[in-house]
Structure formats: structure tokens, C-alpha cells
Coordinates of C-alpha atoms in Angstrom, one line a residue:
M110 CA -2.9 -16.8 -35.1
E111 CA -2.3 -16.4 -30.9
K112 CA -5.6 -15.3 -29.7
Y113 CA -6.0 -12.5 -26.7
L114 CA -8.9 -11.4 -24.3
L115 CA -6.8 -8.1 -24.6
Q116 CA -4.3 -6.5 -27.1
M117 CA -3.1 -2.0 -26.2
E118 CA -1.1 -1.6 -29.1
H119 CA 1.6 0.9 -29.3
V120 CA -0.1 3.0 -26.7
D121 CA 1.9 6.8 -26.3
K122 CA 0.6 9.3 -23.4
S123 CA 1.9 12.4 -22.3
F124 CA 0.8 14.9 -19.7
P125 CA 2.8 18.6 -20.2
G126 CA 6.6 18.3 -20.1
V127 CA 6.4 14.2 -18.6
R128 CA 5.9 11.3 -21.4
A129 CA 4.4 9.0 -19.4
L130 CA 4.1 6.0 -22.1
S131 CA 5.9 5.5 -25.3
D132 CA 4.8 2.9 -27.6
V133 CA 3.7 0.0 -25.4
T134 CA 2.2 -3.2 -25.9
L135 CA 0.4 -5.4 -23.5
N136 CA -1.5 -8.7 -24.4
V137 CA -3.3 -10.3 -22.3
R138 CA -4.1 -14.6 -23.0
Y139 CA -8.5 -15.8 -22.7
G140 CA -8.5 -16.8 -18.5
S141 CA -5.0 -15.8 -17.5
V142 CA -3.2 -14.0 -14.9
H143 CA -0.8 -11.9 -16.5
A144 CA 1.9 -9.5 -14.1
L145 CA 2.1 -5.8 -14.7
L146 CA 5.7 -4.9 -13.5
G147 CA 7.5 -2.0 -12.7
E148 CA 9.0 0.6 -10.9
N149 CA 6.9 3.3 -9.2
G150 CA 6.7 5.9 -12.0
A151 CA 7.6 3.1 -15.0
G152 CA 4.2 3.8 -16.3
K153 CA 1.6 1.2 -15.0
S154 CA -0.9 3.1 -13.6
T155 CA -1.2 5.3 -16.6
L156 CA -1.5 2.5 -18.9
M157 CA -4.3 1.2 -16.7
K158 CA -6.1 4.7 -16.9
C159 CA -6.1 4.5 -20.7
L160 CA -7.7 0.7 -20.5
F161 CA -10.3 1.9 -17.9
G162 CA -11.6 5.5 -20.0
I163 CA -9.9 7.4 -17.6
Y164 CA -6.8 9.4 -19.3
H165 CA -7.3 9.8 -23.1
M166 CA -4.5 7.8 -24.9
D167 CA -3.2 10.0 -27.4
A168 CA -1.9 7.2 -29.9
G169 CA -2.3 3.9 -29.9
R170 CA -5.5 0.8 -30.1
V171 CA -6.9 -0.9 -27.7
I172 CA -8.6 -4.6 -29.0
F173 CA -10.9 -6.2 -27.0
D174 CA -12.1 -9.8 -27.0
G175 CA -11.2 -9.8 -31.0
E176 CA -13.1 -6.1 -31.7
E177 CA -11.0 -2.8 -31.4
V178 CA -12.9 -0.8 -29.5
Q179 CA -13.3 2.7 -27.9
I180 CA -13.6 3.3 -24.2
K181 CA -13.9 7.1 -22.9
S182 CA -15.0 6.3 -19.5
S183 CA -14.7 3.8 -16.5
L184 CA -18.3 3.5 -17.4
D185 CA -17.7 2.8 -21.3
A186 CA -15.2 -0.2 -19.5
L187 CA -18.1 -1.7 -16.9
R188 CA -19.4 -2.4 -20.2
Q189 CA -17.2 -3.9 -22.3
G190 CA -16.6 -6.2 -19.4
I191 CA -13.3 -4.6 -18.1
S192 CA -13.0 -4.0 -14.2
M193 CA -10.3 -2.4 -11.3
V194 CA -10.0 -3.1 -8.0
H195 CA -8.1 -0.4 -6.7
Q196 CA -6.0 -1.1 -4.2
E197 CA -7.1 1.9 -2.3
L198 CA -11.1 1.2 -1.4
N199 CA -13.4 3.3 -2.4
Q200 CA -16.5 1.7 -0.1
V201 CA -19.8 3.8 1.5
K202 CA -18.7 2.4 4.5
T203 CA -22.1 3.4 6.8
T204 CA -24.0 1.0 4.0
R205 CA -24.4 -2.2 3.8
I206 CA -22.3 -5.2 1.5
V207 CA -24.9 -5.8 -0.8
D208 CA -25.6 -1.7 -1.5
N209 CA -21.6 -1.1 -2.0
I210 CA -21.9 -3.9 -4.9
W211 CA -24.8 -2.3 -7.1
L212 CA -24.8 0.8 -6.0
G213 CA -25.9 2.7 -8.9
R214 CA -27.7 0.0 -10.8
F215 CA -30.1 -1.5 -8.5
P216 CA -32.4 -3.9 -9.3
R217 CA -35.4 -3.0 -10.0
K218 CA -39.0 -4.3 -9.3
G219 CA -41.4 -1.5 -10.8
L220 CA -40.8 1.6 -9.4
F221 CA -38.7 0.1 -6.9
V222 CA -35.7 -1.2 -5.8
D223 CA -35.6 -5.3 -5.4
E224 CA -33.9 -6.6 -2.3
K225 CA -34.6 -9.9 -2.7
Q226 CA -33.1 -10.2 -6.2
M227 CA -30.0 -8.5 -5.1
V228 CA -29.7 -10.0 -2.3
E229 CA -29.7 -13.6 -4.4
R230 CA -27.2 -12.2 -6.6
T231 CA -24.8 -11.5 -3.8
R232 CA -25.2 -14.4 -2.2
E233 CA -24.4 -16.4 -5.2
I234 CA -21.6 -15.0 -6.1
F235 CA -20.2 -15.0 -3.0
S236 CA -21.1 -19.0 -3.4
D237 CA -19.2 -19.0 -6.5
L238 CA -15.7 -17.4 -5.0
G239 CA -16.1 -19.1 -2.1
I240 CA -16.8 -16.4 -0.2
D241 CA -18.3 -16.7 3.8
L242 CA -20.5 -13.1 4.2
D243 CA -23.5 -12.0 4.5
P244 CA -24.2 -9.7 2.1
K245 CA -26.7 -7.7 4.7
L246 CA -23.7 -7.0 6.4
K247 CA -22.3 -3.3 7.3
T248 CA -19.4 -2.4 5.5
E249 CA -17.9 -1.1 8.5
K250 CA -17.5 -3.4 9.3
L251 CA -15.1 -6.2 6.7
T252 CA -11.6 -6.2 7.6
V253 CA -9.5 -5.1 5.0
S254 CA -8.8 -8.6 3.2
Q255 CA -12.7 -8.8 3.3
A256 CA -13.7 -5.4 2.4
Q257 CA -11.0 -6.6 -1.0
M258 CA -13.0 -10.1 -1.5
V259 CA -16.6 -7.4 -2.1
E260 CA -14.3 -5.2 -4.6
I261 CA -13.7 -8.3 -5.9
A262 CA -16.9 -9.7 -6.2
K263 CA -18.4 -6.7 -7.1
A264 CA -16.1 -6.5 -9.9
V265 CA -17.5 -9.7 -11.2
S266 CA -21.3 -8.7 -10.9
Y267 CA -20.4 -6.6 -13.6
D268 CA -19.8 -10.1 -15.6
S269 CA -16.4 -9.0 -16.5
K270 CA -14.3 -10.7 -18.6
L271 CA -11.4 -9.1 -17.3
I272 CA -10.2 -7.9 -13.4
V273 CA -7.9 -5.5 -13.0
M274 CA -5.8 -5.6 -9.4
D275 CA -3.5 -2.7 -8.2
E276 CA -1.6 -4.3 -4.8
P277 CA -4.8 -6.5 -4.0
T278 CA -2.4 -8.0 -1.3
S279 CA -0.7 -4.4 0.4
S280 CA -2.1 -5.7 3.8
L281 CA -3.0 -8.9 3.4
S282 CA -2.1 -11.5 6.2
Q283 CA -0.8 -14.6 4.5
K284 CA -3.6 -16.9 4.9
E285 CA -5.6 -14.0 3.4
V286 CA -3.6 -14.4 0.3
D287 CA -4.2 -17.4 0.0
Q288 CA -7.8 -17.1 -0.3
L289 CA -7.4 -14.5 -2.5
F290 CA -5.5 -17.1 -4.9
V291 CA -8.4 -19.2 -4.3
I292 CA -10.8 -17.0 -5.5
I293 CA -8.4 -15.6 -8.6
R294 CA -7.6 -19.8 -9.9
R295 CA -11.6 -19.8 -9.8
L296 CA -11.7 -17.3 -12.3
Q297 CA -9.6 -18.7 -14.6
E298 CA -11.7 -21.3 -14.4
K299 CA -14.4 -19.1 -15.5
N300 CA -12.0 -18.2 -18.2
V301 CA -11.6 -15.0 -16.7
S302 CA -8.5 -13.0 -16.9
V303 CA -6.9 -10.9 -14.4
I304 CA -3.9 -8.3 -14.6
Y305 CA -2.5 -8.4 -11.7
I306 CA 0.1 -5.3 -10.1
S307 CA 2.0 -6.2 -7.7
H308 CA 5.7 -5.1 -6.1
K309 CA 6.3 -8.5 -4.1
L310 CA 7.6 -10.9 -6.5
D311 CA 7.0 -14.0 -4.7
E312 CA 3.6 -13.9 -5.4
I313 CA 4.3 -13.0 -9.1
K314 CA 6.0 -15.8 -9.2
E315 CA 3.3 -18.3 -7.8
I316 CA -0.1 -16.8 -9.5
A317 CA 1.0 -15.8 -12.9
D318 CA 1.4 -17.3 -15.7
E319 CA 2.8 -13.9 -17.9
V320 CA 4.4 -10.9 -17.2
T321 CA 5.1 -7.4 -19.0
I322 CA 8.0 -5.2 -17.5
L323 CA 7.7 -1.4 -17.9
R324 CA 10.3 1.3 -17.6
D325 CA 10.1 4.4 -17.4
G326 CA 6.9 4.4 -19.3
E327 CA 8.5 1.7 -22.2
W328 CA 7.9 -1.6 -22.6
I329 CA 10.5 -3.9 -22.1
T330 CA 9.8 -7.2 -22.2
T331 CA 7.0 -10.1 -22.4
Q332 CA 7.1 -13.2 -21.3
G333 CA 6.4 -16.3 -19.4
I334 CA 6.8 -16.7 -15.5
D335 CA 8.3 -19.8 -15.4
E336 CA 11.0 -17.3 -18.8
L337 CA 12.4 -15.3 -15.6
S338 CA 14.0 -15.7 -12.1
T339 CA 13.0 -13.0 -9.2
A340 CA 16.6 -11.8 -9.9
E341 CA 16.4 -11.2 -13.8
M342 CA 13.1 -9.3 -13.9
I343 CA 13.9 -7.0 -10.7
N344 CA 17.0 -6.1 -13.5
L345 CA 14.6 -5.6 -15.7
M346 CA 12.7 -3.3 -13.5
V347 CA 15.2 -1.0 -12.1
G348 CA 18.0 -1.5 -15.4
R349 CA 19.8 -2.3 -12.9
S350 CA 21.6 -5.2 -10.5
L351 CA 20.4 -5.3 -6.9
D352 CA 22.8 -7.5 -6.0
N353 CA 20.8 -7.5 -2.1
R354 CA 17.1 -6.8 -1.0
F355 CA 18.9 -5.1 2.2
P356 CA 21.5 -2.1 2.7
E357 CA 24.1 -4.0 4.9
I358 CA 23.9 -2.7 8.9
T359 CA 26.0 -0.8 9.9
H360 CA 24.6 1.4 12.7
T361 CA 25.5 0.2 16.6
R362 CA 23.1 0.0 19.4
G363 CA 23.0 3.0 21.8
D364 CA 22.0 3.4 25.1
V365 CA 18.2 2.9 26.2
I366 CA 15.5 6.0 24.8
M367 CA 12.2 4.8 25.4
Q368 CA 11.0 2.8 27.7
V369 CA 7.6 1.3 28.3
E370 CA 5.7 -0.9 30.1
G371 CA 2.5 -1.9 31.2
L372 CA 0.9 -0.1 28.2
T373 CA -2.4 -0.5 27.8
A374 CA -5.7 1.6 25.8
Q375 CA -8.5 2.8 26.6
D376 CA -10.3 0.0 24.0
P377 CA -10.7 -3.6 25.8
T378 CA -10.5 -4.7 21.9
S379 CA -7.0 -2.9 21.8
I380 CA -3.3 -3.3 23.1
K381 CA -3.0 -4.9 27.1
D382 CA 0.6 -4.9 29.1
V383 CA 3.6 -4.6 26.2
S384 CA 6.5 -3.9 27.8
F385 CA 9.5 -2.9 26.0
D386 CA 13.1 -1.1 25.6
L387 CA 13.7 0.7 22.5
Y388 CA 17.5 1.8 21.8
R389 CA 19.1 4.8 19.9
G390 CA 20.5 3.8 16.8
E391 CA 18.3 0.9 16.6
I392 CA 15.9 -0.1 14.2
L393 CA 12.8 -2.3 15.7
G394 CA 10.8 -4.2 14.0
V395 CA 6.9 -5.1 15.3
A396 CA 5.3 -7.9 13.4
G397 CA 2.0 -9.6 13.8
L398 CA -0.5 -10.8 11.7
V399 CA -3.3 -8.5 10.9
G400 CA -5.8 -7.9 13.6
A401 CA -2.2 -8.0 15.9
K402 CA -3.2 -4.4 17.0
R403 CA 0.4 -3.4 15.7
T404 CA -0.7 -0.1 14.6
D405 CA -3.0 0.1 17.7
L406 CA 0.6 0.8 19.6
L407 CA 2.1 2.9 17.4
E408 CA -0.8 4.6 18.2
C409 CA -0.9 4.9 21.8
L410 CA 2.9 5.7 22.0
F411 CA 1.7 8.8 19.4
G412 CA -1.0 10.1 21.4
E413 CA -3.6 9.0 18.5
R414 CA -5.4 6.3 20.6
T415 CA -6.5 6.6 24.2
V416 CA -4.1 5.0 27.0
K417 CA -6.1 3.9 29.9
S418 CA -2.1 2.5 31.9
G419 CA 1.1 2.1 31.5
T420 CA 4.4 4.7 31.7
I421 CA 6.3 5.6 28.7
T422 CA 10.4 6.6 29.8
M423 CA 12.2 8.7 27.6
D424 CA 15.5 9.3 28.3
G425 CA 14.4 8.9 32.1
Q426 CA 11.7 11.2 32.2
V427 CA 8.4 10.3 32.3
I428 CA 6.2 11.4 30.0
E429 CA 2.5 11.1 28.5
N430 CA 1.4 11.8 25.3
H431 CA -2.4 13.3 24.7
S432 CA -1.5 13.8 21.2
P433 CA 0.4 13.9 18.3
A434 CA 1.0 17.2 18.7
E435 CA 2.2 16.8 22.8
A436 CA 3.9 13.7 21.2
I437 CA 5.8 15.6 18.2
K438 CA 7.3 17.8 21.2
H439 CA 9.1 14.8 22.8
K440 CA 10.1 14.5 19.8
F441 CA 8.7 11.3 18.3
A442 CA 7.7 11.2 14.5
L443 CA 5.2 9.1 12.7
V444 CA 5.0 7.7 9.6
T445 CA 1.3 6.2 9.0
E446 CA 0.0 3.0 7.5
E447 CA -2.3 4.5 4.7
R448 CA -0.2 7.1 2.9
R449 CA -3.3 8.3 0.8
A450 CA -5.6 8.8 3.5
T451 CA -3.3 9.9 6.0
G452 CA 0.3 10.8 5.0
I453 CA -0.6 13.5 2.1
F454 CA -2.6 16.4 1.7
G455 CA -2.9 15.0 -1.9
D456 CA -3.9 18.6 -3.6
L457 CA -1.4 20.2 -2.9
S458 CA 2.5 21.1 -3.1
I459 CA 5.5 18.6 -1.9
R460 CA 6.3 22.5 -0.8
F461 CA 3.1 22.3 1.3
N462 CA 3.7 18.4 2.6
A463 CA 6.8 19.2 3.5
T464 CA 6.7 22.1 5.7
I465 CA 3.2 21.2 7.0
S466 CA 4.0 19.8 10.7
N467 CA 6.8 22.4 11.1
L468 CA 5.4 25.1 10.6
G469 CA 5.3 26.9 13.8
S470 CA 9.0 27.4 13.2
Y471 CA 8.3 29.3 9.6
L472 CA 6.2 32.3 11.7
Q473 CA 7.5 35.9 11.6
R474 CA 5.3 38.9 13.0
F475 CA 2.0 36.2 12.1
L476 CA 3.4 35.7 8.9
L477 CA 5.1 33.0 6.9
N478 CA 8.9 33.2 5.3
D479 CA 8.8 32.1 2.5
R480 CA 11.9 32.0 1.8
A481 CA 13.1 29.6 4.9
I482 CA 10.0 27.2 3.6
T483 CA 11.8 27.4 -0.1
K484 CA 15.2 26.5 1.4
S485 CA 13.1 23.8 4.1
T486 CA 11.8 22.2 1.1
A487 CA 14.5 22.4 -1.4
W488 CA 16.4 20.2 1.4
V489 CA 13.8 17.9 1.6
I490 CA 13.3 17.7 -1.9
D491 CA 17.8 17.0 -2.0
A492 CA 18.0 14.1 0.5
M493 CA 15.1 12.8 0.0
R494 CA 16.3 12.7 -3.7
V495 CA 12.6 13.2 -4.4
K496 CA 12.3 12.4 -8.0
T497 CA 9.8 16.6 -9.1
P498 CA 9.7 19.0 -11.7
T499 CA 8.9 21.7 -8.6
Q500 CA 8.3 22.2 -5.3
R501 CA 5.2 23.5 -6.5
T502 CA 4.4 20.2 -7.9
K503 CA 1.5 18.4 -6.5
I504 CA 2.5 15.7 -4.1
K505 CA -0.6 13.1 -5.7
A506 CA 1.7 13.2 -9.3
L507 CA 4.2 11.9 -7.8
S508 CA 5.3 7.7 -7.1
G509 CA 4.6 5.9 -3.8
G510 CA 8.3 6.1 -2.9
N511 CA 8.8 9.7 -3.5
Q512 CA 5.3 10.4 -1.9
Q513 CA 7.0 8.2 1.1
K514 CA 10.5 10.0 1.1
V515 CA 8.4 13.4 1.2
I516 CA 6.5 12.4 4.5
I517 CA 10.2 11.1 6.3
G518 CA 11.2 14.6 4.6
R519 CA 8.7 16.0 6.2
W520 CA 9.4 14.7 9.8
L521 CA 12.9 15.2 9.5
L522 CA 12.5 19.1 9.8
T523 CA 10.8 18.3 13.3
E524 CA 14.3 16.9 14.3
P525 CA 12.5 13.4 15.9
D526 CA 14.7 11.3 17.9
I527 CA 12.3 8.0 17.8
F528 CA 10.7 7.3 14.2
L529 CA 7.3 5.2 14.5
M530 CA 7.0 4.0 10.1
D531 CA 3.5 2.0 9.6
E532 CA 4.0 -0.4 7.2
P533 CA 6.5 2.2 5.1
T534 CA 7.4 0.3 2.0
R535 CA 3.9 -0.2 1.4
G536 CA 2.7 -0.2 -2.9
I537 CA 6.1 0.6 -2.9
D538 CA 8.4 -1.1 -6.0
V539 CA 11.5 -2.7 -5.4
G540 CA 14.5 -0.3 -6.6
A541 CA 12.0 2.7 -4.1
K542 CA 11.5 0.2 -1.3
Y543 CA 16.2 -0.4 -0.7
E544 CA 16.0 3.6 -0.9
I545 CA 13.4 3.2 2.4
Y546 CA 16.0 1.0 4.1
Q547 CA 18.4 3.2 3.6
L548 CA 16.7 6.3 4.5
M549 CA 15.7 3.9 7.7
M550 CA 19.0 2.9 8.3
N551 CA 21.0 5.9 8.2
L552 CA 18.3 7.6 11.1
A553 CA 19.8 4.5 12.9
K554 CA 23.3 5.7 12.0
D555 CA 22.2 9.3 13.1
G556 CA 21.0 8.0 16.7
K557 CA 18.3 7.5 16.0
A558 CA 15.7 5.0 16.8
V559 CA 13.1 3.5 14.6
M560 CA 10.4 1.4 15.1
M561 CA 8.7 -0.1 11.8
V562 CA 5.6 -2.1 11.4
S563 CA 5.9 -4.5 8.4
S564 CA 3.8 -7.6 7.1
E565 CA 6.4 -8.3 5.0
L566 CA 8.2 -11.0 7.0
P567 CA 11.5 -11.3 4.5
E568 CA 11.8 -7.2 5.0
I569 CA 11.4 -7.4 9.4
I570 CA 13.5 -10.0 9.3
G571 CA 16.3 -7.9 7.0
V572 CA 15.9 -4.6 8.4
A573 CA 15.4 -4.9 11.8
D574 CA 17.8 -5.2 14.6
R575 CA 15.0 -6.8 17.2
I576 CA 11.7 -7.9 16.2
L577 CA 8.9 -7.4 18.8
V578 CA 5.9 -9.9 17.3
M579 CA 2.5 -9.3 18.3
S580 CA -0.3 -11.1 19.4
N581 CA -4.4 -9.7 19.2
G582 CA -3.2 -6.7 21.3
R583 CA -0.6 -8.3 23.7
L584 CA 3.3 -8.8 23.8
A585 CA 4.5 -12.6 22.0
G586 CA 8.2 -12.2 22.4
I587 CA 11.2 -10.2 20.9
L588 CA 13.7 -11.8 18.6
D589 CA 16.9 -11.6 17.7
G590 CA 16.7 -10.1 13.8
E591 CA 20.4 -11.5 13.2
I592 CA 18.9 -15.4 14.3
A593 CA 15.1 -14.6 14.2
T594 CA 13.2 -17.1 11.5
Q595 CA 10.0 -16.5 9.9
E596 CA 8.9 -19.9 10.9
E597 CA 9.0 -17.8 15.1
I598 CA 7.8 -15.1 14.6
L599 CA 4.7 -17.0 12.8
R600 CA 4.5 -19.7 16.2
L601 CA 4.5 -16.7 18.4
S602 CA 1.7 -13.9 16.3
A603 CA -0.6 -17.0 16.6
L604 CA 0.2 -17.5 20.7
Y605 CA -2.6 -15.6 22.1
L606 CA -5.3 -16.0 19.8

């Protein structure tokens, strides 16, 4: 008889008006990496929240390490040996690494915290995982990848037998991804199992042993990773064939809309002496390694970051964006990288999120025109093909792809000429990615200019007309998207390191 560490059998879960999971089964072997795939809204997160005690299953059972268990809370899950590394890291930035790892369960010596034991235990875990960090370092000084490693170490500190990793590489460079994979393989050597959730199918093929695919809240298949091609995985996830990963480019480049000359940030660690032209009807990709200051460049253009010197000329007129409000007046729009932290108001409605950037246009004698807001929201939902029950649904209830569509629709209501998009497809499934690419190309076709930061080189080569490569805050070069290669982009990315 097959032995599994985890068996989730015939799981059902419903919310008012929505059946999120229907008769779903997930079996994870000891010491394996088991990929969990599906489009946003397929039920992956709901299933994991049932496992972690955040949601109560309507039906089904969980067998863990040979015994049927009742997991009613996250604490129950941790006590059983189940940990989760979330995509959005929740760390106390003002405290040390060691404090974050042992928060809420500090080892004690009498009435006092045993600082020595805590630090030594952290160093042991770091050593086992190959993590080279000082446990006493402030968490706020960590890079995204280092913070990710600390979360994995925290999961290990619970003596976990199973670790769920939700989009663990969404903000990592290839070098950092390689380091994460080394850590995962070390966990496997200790017979720790990993449930790995990612939309990056190339990574899944490299790290996973088996894959379970969900679609519309239902189990579709579980197979060995070598039994499925990438194309077959996509077909099973979306229920249709995606013959091309990227839409056909039908837009044509127009006149120069913006000239940037010698742009330098006030912060000496940020961008330095960046110059380039941006054209109407163009998608300009912005590539570079983590730390290349790609986001800083967009923030300088949008007035979120103070500029020390340099000029921005738009349609022949020099402009200054000292604030986002000024940038919006100059017809700029910014889709931020951290969608949940800086892009949406999660506890508020789609209606609010769709219209907040254009609120002034709905004012009539100091009152908001409710009919106009309803009309604009309906346009966003229709034009962006947002899947939602109503306008008043909380935006956090939507999938990542639908949240991103609302954000893009929100900015379209302000009638911008320049779209700045920072990792616009981060954490979004392959089907929704295609729709976001199509939206971007439609913007270019309508004569808008798009600047897109992306860490995924196949994406940036597949979508961008030209690729601006950043290296350590400097412009390393601009490549033609039709002939650019990953090797050339990486070579330029390392130019000023």
C-alpha cells in the first residue's frame, strides 16, 4: 500500500454563492516536492487554507503522517508539523531576524528569554540550510530573497514535516532561485515534504516530483512531473489550448512621447544618469537583476521618489513630477509591483478600487455622483473582463489576475498616455497573464506608451518592442525586442556590478 505523509480526501468548501472546492483529493509523498497548479481562482489557496486551519472544510478528511487529524487553526497545523511560507511575507521589520523566527514562542530560562539558546538554535538551522545570515541582523535590512530564506528557516524551526511554499520565487533573481532550490533539496534529504505553488512552469519542471492540477475548484489530475509537458500542464490548467504564450504584436511605434535625459535620484544608492526615449504605441521592457533599481526608475518618473537632476520632456515640453498627483495630471499611470500592499484597498469594494484614482471627476456640488461611479465601475468590469459577482464585492476576494485588471481599468479611467507597469503579471496564472499581455498590447495599439518592468526574461522578450536593461542603478543598454536574447540581457545586467 502506498504511503503518504499527507492525504486530503474528498474536500468540499463553499462560500455564499460560490462552491470553491468540490471533491478535491491531494496526496503528498514523504520527502517529495509536490507542485499544486491551477489558474487563479482554481482553488489552490482555499485548499491550503483548509489544510492550515484557516478555513473549516464542509466535507472531507485530512490524514497526516498516518493518522486522521482535525486542524482547526494555524496553531493546530504548526503543532502537527505543517508550516506555510506565504507569498506576501509578514515580518516585523523593526526587529531582528532571530526575533521574527521565534516570535510568540521565545525559549525561556526561568522568567527571562534565553537569548543564547535562541541565537544558537537559529545558527544551527541556518547552517543546515546553507543560509549565510547573522541572526542578530535587523529584518528591515534584508533583501526580498533573504527575507524568503528567513521564512523558510522559521518553518523549519517548527520541526515541520511538510512546508507549503506559495509563489516563493515571485521576486527572486535566477541566482536566488537556484539557492532556494538547493535549500528545498536539503529539506528533501531530511525527509521533509514540500507543497510548491507557482505559476512558473519551467521551475515546476525542474524542482517538482509530482504535480496536482486543479481547475474551477475540482481535481483534474495528479501525475509524475516527467509524464506531462509544459504545454499539457497549461492545457489541463486552463481547459483549452494556448498555442502561443504571447499575443501577436499588431501595434506600430509612433512619435516620441517622452524624452528622459540624465535622470538621477536624490538617493545616492538609486538611479544615476539614465537617458532614453519612449514612443507612442510602444511597449518598452525594463530588465535587470534584483537590485538593478528598475522600480526606482518608475518611481522617479511617477513622482514617488525625489529626483536630484535630469529632465523629463513630454511632447516637447519639460515637465516635473514632484508627486504622484502631478504625474497623474501629466497623464502618467503606475501599476505597482506589490499589488496587495500598494495597489489595492483589500477590504473595500471593486467599485471603490476602480474609481479611487479618478474620484474628483465624480464630484457634483461636493457630493459624489453615484450613478456615474456605477457606470464607470461597470465599464471597468466589462472592458477588463473582470470575474466578480457584483460591484460591491471586496476586491481581496478576487483572484490576482482579476485584481490586476481592476487596477489597470482604474488607471484607464484617468485617460493616461504613459503606463508604468511594475511586474504586472507577478503571481498571476498563465491564462490571466495572456489577458494582461493582450491588454498591454491593446494600449499600445491605441497609441499609449507602456513601460513594463519584469523579472521573467521570456516574458519581457515575448512582449516588449525594445528592452531597457538596468544594472546597479545605471542604464546598461537598450535592445531590440525582436533580436534580444536572454544571454545578452544577462550580460548587460551584470555590466556595472
